[in-house]
Short mmCIF file of C-alpha atoms in Angstrom, two decimals:
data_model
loop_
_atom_site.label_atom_id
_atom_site.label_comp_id
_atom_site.label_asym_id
_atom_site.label_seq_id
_atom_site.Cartn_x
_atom_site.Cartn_y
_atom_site.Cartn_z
CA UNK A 1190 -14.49 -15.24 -4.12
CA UNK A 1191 -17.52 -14.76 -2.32
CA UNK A 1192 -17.44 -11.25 -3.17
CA UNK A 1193 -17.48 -12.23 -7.28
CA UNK A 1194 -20.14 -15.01 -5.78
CA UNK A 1195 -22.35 -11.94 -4.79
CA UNK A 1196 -21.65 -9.95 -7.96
CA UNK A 1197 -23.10 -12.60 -10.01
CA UNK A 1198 -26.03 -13.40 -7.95
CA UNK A 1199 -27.06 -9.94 -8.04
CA UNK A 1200 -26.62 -9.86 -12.30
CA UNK A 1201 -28.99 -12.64 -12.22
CA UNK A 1202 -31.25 -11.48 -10.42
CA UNK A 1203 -31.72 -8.08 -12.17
CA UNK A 1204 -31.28 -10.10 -15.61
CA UNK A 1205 -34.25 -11.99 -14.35
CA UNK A 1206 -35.98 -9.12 -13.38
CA UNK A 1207 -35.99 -7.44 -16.75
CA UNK A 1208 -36.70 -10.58 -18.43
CA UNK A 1209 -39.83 -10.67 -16.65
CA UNK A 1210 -40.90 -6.65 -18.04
CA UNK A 1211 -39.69 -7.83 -21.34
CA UNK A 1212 -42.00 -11.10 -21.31
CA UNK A 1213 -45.32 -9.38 -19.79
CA UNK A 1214 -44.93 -6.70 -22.95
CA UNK A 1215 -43.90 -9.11 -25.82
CA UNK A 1216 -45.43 -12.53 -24.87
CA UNK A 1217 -44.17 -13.84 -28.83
CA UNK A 1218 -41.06 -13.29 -27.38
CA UNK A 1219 -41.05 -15.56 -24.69
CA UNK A 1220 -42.23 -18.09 -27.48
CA UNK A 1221 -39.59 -17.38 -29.77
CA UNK A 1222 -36.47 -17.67 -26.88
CA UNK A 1223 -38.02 -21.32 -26.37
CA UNK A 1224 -37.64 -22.02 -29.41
CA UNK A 1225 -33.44 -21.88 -29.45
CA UNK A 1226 -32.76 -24.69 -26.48
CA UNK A 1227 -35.42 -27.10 -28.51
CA UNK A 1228 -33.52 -26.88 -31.37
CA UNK A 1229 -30.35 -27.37 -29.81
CA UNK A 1230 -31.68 -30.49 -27.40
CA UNK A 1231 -32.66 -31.67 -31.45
CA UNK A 1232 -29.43 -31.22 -32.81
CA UNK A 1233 -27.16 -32.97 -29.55
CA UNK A 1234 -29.94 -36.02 -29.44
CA UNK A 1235 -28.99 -36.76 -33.29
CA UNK A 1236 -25.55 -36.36 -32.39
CA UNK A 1237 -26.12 -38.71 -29.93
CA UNK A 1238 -27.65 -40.99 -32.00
CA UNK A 1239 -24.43 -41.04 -34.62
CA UNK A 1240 -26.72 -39.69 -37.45
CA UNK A 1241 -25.13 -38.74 -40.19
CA UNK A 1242 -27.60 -36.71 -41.77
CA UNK A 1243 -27.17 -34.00 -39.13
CA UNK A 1244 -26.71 -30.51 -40.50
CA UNK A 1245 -25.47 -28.48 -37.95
CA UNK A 1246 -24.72 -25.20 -41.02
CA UNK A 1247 -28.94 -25.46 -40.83
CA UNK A 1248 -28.77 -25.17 -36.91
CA UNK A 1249 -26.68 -22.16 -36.92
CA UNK A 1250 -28.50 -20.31 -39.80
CA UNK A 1251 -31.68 -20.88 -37.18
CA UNK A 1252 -30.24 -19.93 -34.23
CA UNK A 1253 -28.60 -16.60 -36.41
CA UNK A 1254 -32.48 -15.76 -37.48
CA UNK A 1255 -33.97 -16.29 -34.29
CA UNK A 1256 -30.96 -13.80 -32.58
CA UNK A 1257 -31.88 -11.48 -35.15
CA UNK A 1258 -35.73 -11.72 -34.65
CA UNK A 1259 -35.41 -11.26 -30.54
CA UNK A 1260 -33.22 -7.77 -31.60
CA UNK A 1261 -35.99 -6.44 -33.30
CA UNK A 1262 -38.77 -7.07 -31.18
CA UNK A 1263 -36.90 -5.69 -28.60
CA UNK A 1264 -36.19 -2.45 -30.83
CA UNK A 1265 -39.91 -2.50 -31.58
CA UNK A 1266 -40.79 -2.53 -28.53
CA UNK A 1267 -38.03 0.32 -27.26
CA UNK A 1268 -35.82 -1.88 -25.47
CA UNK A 1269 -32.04 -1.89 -26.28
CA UNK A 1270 -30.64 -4.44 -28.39
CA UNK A 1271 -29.09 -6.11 -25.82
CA UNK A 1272 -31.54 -5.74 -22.88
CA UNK A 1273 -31.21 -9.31 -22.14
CA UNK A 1274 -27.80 -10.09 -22.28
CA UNK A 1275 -26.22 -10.49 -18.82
CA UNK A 1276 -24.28 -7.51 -17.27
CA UNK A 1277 -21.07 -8.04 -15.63
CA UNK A 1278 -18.82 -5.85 -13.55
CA UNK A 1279 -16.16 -7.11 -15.25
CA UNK A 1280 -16.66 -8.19 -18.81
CA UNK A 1281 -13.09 -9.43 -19.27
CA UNK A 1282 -13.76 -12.49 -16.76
CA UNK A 1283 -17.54 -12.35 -16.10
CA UNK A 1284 -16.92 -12.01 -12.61
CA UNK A 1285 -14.91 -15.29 -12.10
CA UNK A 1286 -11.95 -13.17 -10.70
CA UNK A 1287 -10.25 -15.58 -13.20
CA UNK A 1288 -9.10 -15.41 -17.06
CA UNK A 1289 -8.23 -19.02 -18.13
CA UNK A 1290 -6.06 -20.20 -15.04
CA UNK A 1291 -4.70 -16.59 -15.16
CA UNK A 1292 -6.02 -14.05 -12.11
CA UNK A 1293 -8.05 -11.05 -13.84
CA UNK A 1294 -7.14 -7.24 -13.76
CA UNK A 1295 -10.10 -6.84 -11.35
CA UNK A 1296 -8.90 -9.92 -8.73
CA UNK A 1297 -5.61 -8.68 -8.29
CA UNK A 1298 -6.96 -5.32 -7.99
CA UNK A 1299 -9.48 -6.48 -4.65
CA UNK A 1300 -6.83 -8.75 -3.24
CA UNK A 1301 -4.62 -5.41 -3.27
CA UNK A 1302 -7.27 -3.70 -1.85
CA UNK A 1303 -8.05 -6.33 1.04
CA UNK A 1304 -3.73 -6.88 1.64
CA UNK A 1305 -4.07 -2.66 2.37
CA UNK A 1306 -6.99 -3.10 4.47
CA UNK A 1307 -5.44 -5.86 6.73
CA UNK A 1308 -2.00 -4.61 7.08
CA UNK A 1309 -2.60 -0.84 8.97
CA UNK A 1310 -1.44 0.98 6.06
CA UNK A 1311 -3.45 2.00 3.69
CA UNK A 1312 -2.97 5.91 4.59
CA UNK A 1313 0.68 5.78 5.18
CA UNK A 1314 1.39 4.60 1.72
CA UNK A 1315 -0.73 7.35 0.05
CA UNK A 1316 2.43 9.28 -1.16
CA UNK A 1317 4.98 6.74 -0.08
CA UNK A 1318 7.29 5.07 -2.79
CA UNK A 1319 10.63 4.90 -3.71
CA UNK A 1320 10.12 7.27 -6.46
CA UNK A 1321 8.83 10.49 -3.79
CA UNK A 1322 12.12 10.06 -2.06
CA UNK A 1323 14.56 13.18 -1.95
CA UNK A 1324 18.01 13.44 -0.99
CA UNK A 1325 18.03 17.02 -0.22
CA UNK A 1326 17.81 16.38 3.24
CA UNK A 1327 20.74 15.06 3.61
CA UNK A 1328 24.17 16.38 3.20
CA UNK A 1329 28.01 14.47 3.75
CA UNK A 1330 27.98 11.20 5.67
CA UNK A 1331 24.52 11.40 6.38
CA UNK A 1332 23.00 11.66 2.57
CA UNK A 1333 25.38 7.92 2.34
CA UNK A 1334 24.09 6.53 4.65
CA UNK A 1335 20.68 7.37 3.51
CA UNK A 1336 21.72 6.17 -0.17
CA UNK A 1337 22.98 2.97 0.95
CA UNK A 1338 19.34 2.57 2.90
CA UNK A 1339 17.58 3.20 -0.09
CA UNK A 1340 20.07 0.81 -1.89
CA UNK A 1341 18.99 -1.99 0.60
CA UNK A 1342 15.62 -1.48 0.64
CA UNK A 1343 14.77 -1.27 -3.15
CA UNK A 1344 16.95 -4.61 -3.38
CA UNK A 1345 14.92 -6.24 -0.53
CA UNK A 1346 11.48 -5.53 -3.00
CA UNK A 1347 13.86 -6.67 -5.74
CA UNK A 1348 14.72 -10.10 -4.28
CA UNK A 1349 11.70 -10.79 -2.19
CA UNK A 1350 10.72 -14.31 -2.14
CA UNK A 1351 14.06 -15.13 -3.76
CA UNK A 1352 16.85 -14.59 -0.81
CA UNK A 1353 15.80 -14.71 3.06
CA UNK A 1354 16.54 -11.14 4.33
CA UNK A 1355 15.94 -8.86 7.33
CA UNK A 1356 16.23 -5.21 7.86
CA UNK A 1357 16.70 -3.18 10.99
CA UNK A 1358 16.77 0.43 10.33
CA UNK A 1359 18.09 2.49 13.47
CA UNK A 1360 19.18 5.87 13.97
CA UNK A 1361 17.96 9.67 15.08
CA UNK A 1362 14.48 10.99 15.19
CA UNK A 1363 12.65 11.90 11.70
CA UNK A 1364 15.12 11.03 9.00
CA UNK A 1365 13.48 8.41 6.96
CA UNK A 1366 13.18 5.13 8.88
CA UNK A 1367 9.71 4.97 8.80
CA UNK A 1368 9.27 6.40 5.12
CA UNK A 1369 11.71 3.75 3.96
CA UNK A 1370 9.81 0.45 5.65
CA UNK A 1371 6.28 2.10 4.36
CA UNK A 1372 7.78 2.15 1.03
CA UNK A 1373 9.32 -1.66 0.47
CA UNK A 1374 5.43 -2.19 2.12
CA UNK A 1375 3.93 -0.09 -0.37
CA UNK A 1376 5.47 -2.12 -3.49
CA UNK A 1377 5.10 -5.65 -1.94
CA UNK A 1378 1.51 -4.82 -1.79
CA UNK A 1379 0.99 -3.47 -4.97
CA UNK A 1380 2.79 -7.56 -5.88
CA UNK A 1381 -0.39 -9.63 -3.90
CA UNK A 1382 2.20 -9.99 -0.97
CA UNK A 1383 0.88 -9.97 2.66
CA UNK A 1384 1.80 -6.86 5.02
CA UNK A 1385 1.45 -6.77 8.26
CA UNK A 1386 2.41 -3.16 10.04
CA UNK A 1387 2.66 -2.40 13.52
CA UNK A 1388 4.10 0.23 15.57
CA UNK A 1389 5.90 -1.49 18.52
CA UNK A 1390 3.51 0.37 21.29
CA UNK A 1391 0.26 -0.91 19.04
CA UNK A 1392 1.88 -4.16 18.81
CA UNK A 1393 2.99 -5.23 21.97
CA UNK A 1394 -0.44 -4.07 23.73
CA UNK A 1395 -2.41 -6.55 21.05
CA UNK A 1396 -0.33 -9.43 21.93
CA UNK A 1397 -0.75 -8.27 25.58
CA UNK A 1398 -4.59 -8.44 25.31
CA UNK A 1399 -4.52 -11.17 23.63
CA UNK A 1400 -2.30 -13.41 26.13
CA UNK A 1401 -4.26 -11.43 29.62
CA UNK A 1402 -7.15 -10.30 27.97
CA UNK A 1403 -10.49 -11.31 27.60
CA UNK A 1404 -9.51 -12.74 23.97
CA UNK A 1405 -9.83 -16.61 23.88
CA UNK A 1406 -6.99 -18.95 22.72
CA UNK A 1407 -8.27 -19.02 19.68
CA UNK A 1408 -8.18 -15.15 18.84
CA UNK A 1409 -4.06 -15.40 20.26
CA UNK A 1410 -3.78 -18.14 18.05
CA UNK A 1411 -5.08 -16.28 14.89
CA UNK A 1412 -3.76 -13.51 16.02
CA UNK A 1413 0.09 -15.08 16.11
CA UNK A 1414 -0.49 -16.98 12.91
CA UNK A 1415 -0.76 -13.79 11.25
CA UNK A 1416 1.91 -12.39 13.14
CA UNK A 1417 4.22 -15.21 12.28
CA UNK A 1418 3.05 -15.80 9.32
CA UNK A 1419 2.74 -13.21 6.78
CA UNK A 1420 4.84 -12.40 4.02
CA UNK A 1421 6.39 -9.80 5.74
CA UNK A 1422 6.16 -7.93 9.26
CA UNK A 1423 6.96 -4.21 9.93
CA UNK A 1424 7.49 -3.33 13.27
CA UNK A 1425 8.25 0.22 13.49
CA UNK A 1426 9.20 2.87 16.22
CA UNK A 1427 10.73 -0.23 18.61
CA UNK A 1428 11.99 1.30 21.78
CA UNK A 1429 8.38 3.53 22.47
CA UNK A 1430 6.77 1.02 24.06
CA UNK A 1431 6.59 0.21 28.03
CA UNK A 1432 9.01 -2.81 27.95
CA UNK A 1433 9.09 -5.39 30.79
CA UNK A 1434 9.84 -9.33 30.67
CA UNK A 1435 7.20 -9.90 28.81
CA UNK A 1436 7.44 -7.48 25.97
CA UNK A 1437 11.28 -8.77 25.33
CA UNK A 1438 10.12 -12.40 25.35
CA UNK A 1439 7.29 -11.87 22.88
CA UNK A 1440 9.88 -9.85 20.59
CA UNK A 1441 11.94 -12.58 20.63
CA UNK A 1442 9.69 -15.22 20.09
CA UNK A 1443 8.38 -13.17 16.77
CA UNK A 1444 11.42 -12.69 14.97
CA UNK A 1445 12.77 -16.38 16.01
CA UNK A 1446 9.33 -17.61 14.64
CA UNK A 1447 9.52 -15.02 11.33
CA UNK A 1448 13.06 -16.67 10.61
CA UNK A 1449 11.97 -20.29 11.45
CA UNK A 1450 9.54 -19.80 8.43
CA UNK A 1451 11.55 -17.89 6.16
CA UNK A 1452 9.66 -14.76 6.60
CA UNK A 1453 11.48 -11.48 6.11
CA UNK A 1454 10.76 -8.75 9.12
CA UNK A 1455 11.77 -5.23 8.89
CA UNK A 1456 12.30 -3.51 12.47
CA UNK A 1457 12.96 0.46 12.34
CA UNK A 1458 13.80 2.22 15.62
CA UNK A 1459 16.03 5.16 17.21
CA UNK A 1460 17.56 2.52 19.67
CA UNK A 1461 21.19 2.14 19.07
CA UNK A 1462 22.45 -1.06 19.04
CA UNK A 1463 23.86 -0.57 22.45
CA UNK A 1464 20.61 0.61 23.62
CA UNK A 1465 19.09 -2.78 21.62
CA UNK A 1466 20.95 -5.02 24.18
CA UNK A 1467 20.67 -3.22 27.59
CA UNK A 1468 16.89 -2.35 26.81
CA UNK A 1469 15.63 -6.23 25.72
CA UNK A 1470 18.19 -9.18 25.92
CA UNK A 1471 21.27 -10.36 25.05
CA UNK A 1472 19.77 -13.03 22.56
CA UNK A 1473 17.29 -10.57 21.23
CA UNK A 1474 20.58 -8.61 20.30
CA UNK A 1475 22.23 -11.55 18.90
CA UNK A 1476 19.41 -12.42 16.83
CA UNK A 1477 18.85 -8.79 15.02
CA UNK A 1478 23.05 -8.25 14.79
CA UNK A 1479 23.66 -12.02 13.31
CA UNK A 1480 20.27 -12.21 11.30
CA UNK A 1481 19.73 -8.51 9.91
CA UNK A 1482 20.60 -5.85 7.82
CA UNK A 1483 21.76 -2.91 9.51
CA UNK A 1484 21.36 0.57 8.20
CA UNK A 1485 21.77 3.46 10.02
CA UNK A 1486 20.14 6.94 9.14
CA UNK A 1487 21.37 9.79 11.38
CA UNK A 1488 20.60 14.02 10.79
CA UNK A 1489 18.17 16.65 11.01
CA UNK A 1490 14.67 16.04 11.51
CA UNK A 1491 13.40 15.63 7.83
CA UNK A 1492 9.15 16.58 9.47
CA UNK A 1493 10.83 19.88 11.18
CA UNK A 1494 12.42 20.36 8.09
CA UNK A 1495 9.59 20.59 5.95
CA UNK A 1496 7.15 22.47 8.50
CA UNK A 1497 10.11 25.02 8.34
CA UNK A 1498 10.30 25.14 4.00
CA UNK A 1499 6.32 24.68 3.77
CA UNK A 1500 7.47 21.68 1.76
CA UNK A 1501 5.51 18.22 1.71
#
């Protein structure tokens, strides 16, 4: 809003600025723009006054014929018609950001643009939605599992907001995990929802410099209201990171406080579940098993795959 606050400053100010040119070449104009908001201060102080003889047909017809005067000394003078009218980015709200009670076109479209900015994505989903998907990487048990993936994740964006869910997408190396979580992100953004993407090596070192850093409470505190707080949370590549004590008590404090408010977190790694359990906790592994979705994607590298065919 400050944005639209700027937009219509800087409209003034150039609306000003050509009144000015307009004024130092036609002075009768000046005089004949004055004479509009006397008439009208007329017209409301009779109205004020409860007399009946007001005519406000004569009001209009003066205000029509003073409109049309001001067009043609501007033509006259080789200014456009409507050189002082005000200009707006958007003529559909005027720069409000707002259409009635109703968010404009051009709102939803810079909120978009800010929720991409803020969630670490905005070149991952470049070519990322459901629609780019293929299946010809897959073959047998593998293209199932893969379609029943898809199936979950396209219902997630379906019922968002609706039904508290969880994903945790595990399996081998390069066959879609990623591509999967990028996409539900991709169309949650595109609906005003908040995004928040990390990969689990990006993540943990944050929260890290956040907690040991030079960061005060404050920035942790910002920081984990995000964290905890947004719409929904990718954390992607889990298992990469160095993990100790403290990165398996941080992951468990962020999806225990993601499910305490009802916010949906999508976890994609090539950790079994096995690996899950021995690698971070046995509540951490009670949590994601009791709490999430599983879907398992196993096969052939799908990036090797495509260097190999040339394909994108």
């Amino acid at each position: 809003m400050n944005e639209y606050a700027g937009i219509r400053d800087r409209h003034r100010r150039e609306l000003e600025k050509r009144r000015s040119e307009v004024y130092a070449r036609i002075p009768a104009l000046r005089q004949l723009e004055q004479q509009t908001p006397s008439l009208a201060v007329g017209l409301l102080r009779k109205r004020l006054l409860e007399d009946s003889s007001v005519d406000t047909s004569s009001f209009r017809e003066t205000a029509a014929r003073i409109s049309r005067r001001r067009v043609e000394l501007l033509e006259e003078n080789g200014f456009p018609p409507d050189y002082l009218e005000p200009a707006w980015d958007c003529p559909d709200c005027r720069d409000t950001g707002y259409i009635g009670r109703e968010k404009c076109h051009c709102l939803r479209k810079r909120e978009t643009a800010i929720l991409y900015d803020q969630s670490n994505l905005e070149t991952l989903t470049e070519e990322s939605d459901f629609s780019s998907l293929s299946e010809s990487y897959y073959s047998g048990e593998e293209l199932r599992q893969f379609r029943h993936a898809r199936r979950v994740c396209e219902l997630f964006v379906k019922e968002f907001g609706k039904n508290h869910k969880n994903i945790y997408l595990y399996g081998t190396v390069g066959t879609g995990k990623t591509m999967l979580s990028v996409c539900v992100a991709k169309a949650l953004l595109e609906a005003g929802r908040s995004v928040l993407y990390f990969s689990a090596s990006s993540l943990f070192d944050r929260l890290a410099d956040s907690t040991f850093g030079s960061s005060s409470r404050d920035d942790l505190r910002e920081f984990t209201s995000d964290l905890y707080g947004c719409d929904l949370l990718i954390i992607d590549d889990l298992g990469t990171e160095f993990t100790n004590a403290f990165v398996a008590s941080q992951l468990f404090t962020c999806i225990s406080e993601r499910d305490l408010n009802r916010k949906p977190t999508i976890i994609s790694t090539n950790l079994s579940l096995r690996e899950l359990q021995a690698r971070y906790s046995d509540r951490v592994f009670s949590r994601i098993t009791s709490s999430y979705e599983i879907c398992k994607l196993t096969g052939r590298d799908i990036r090797l795959q495509k260097r190999r065919t040339g394909r994108r």
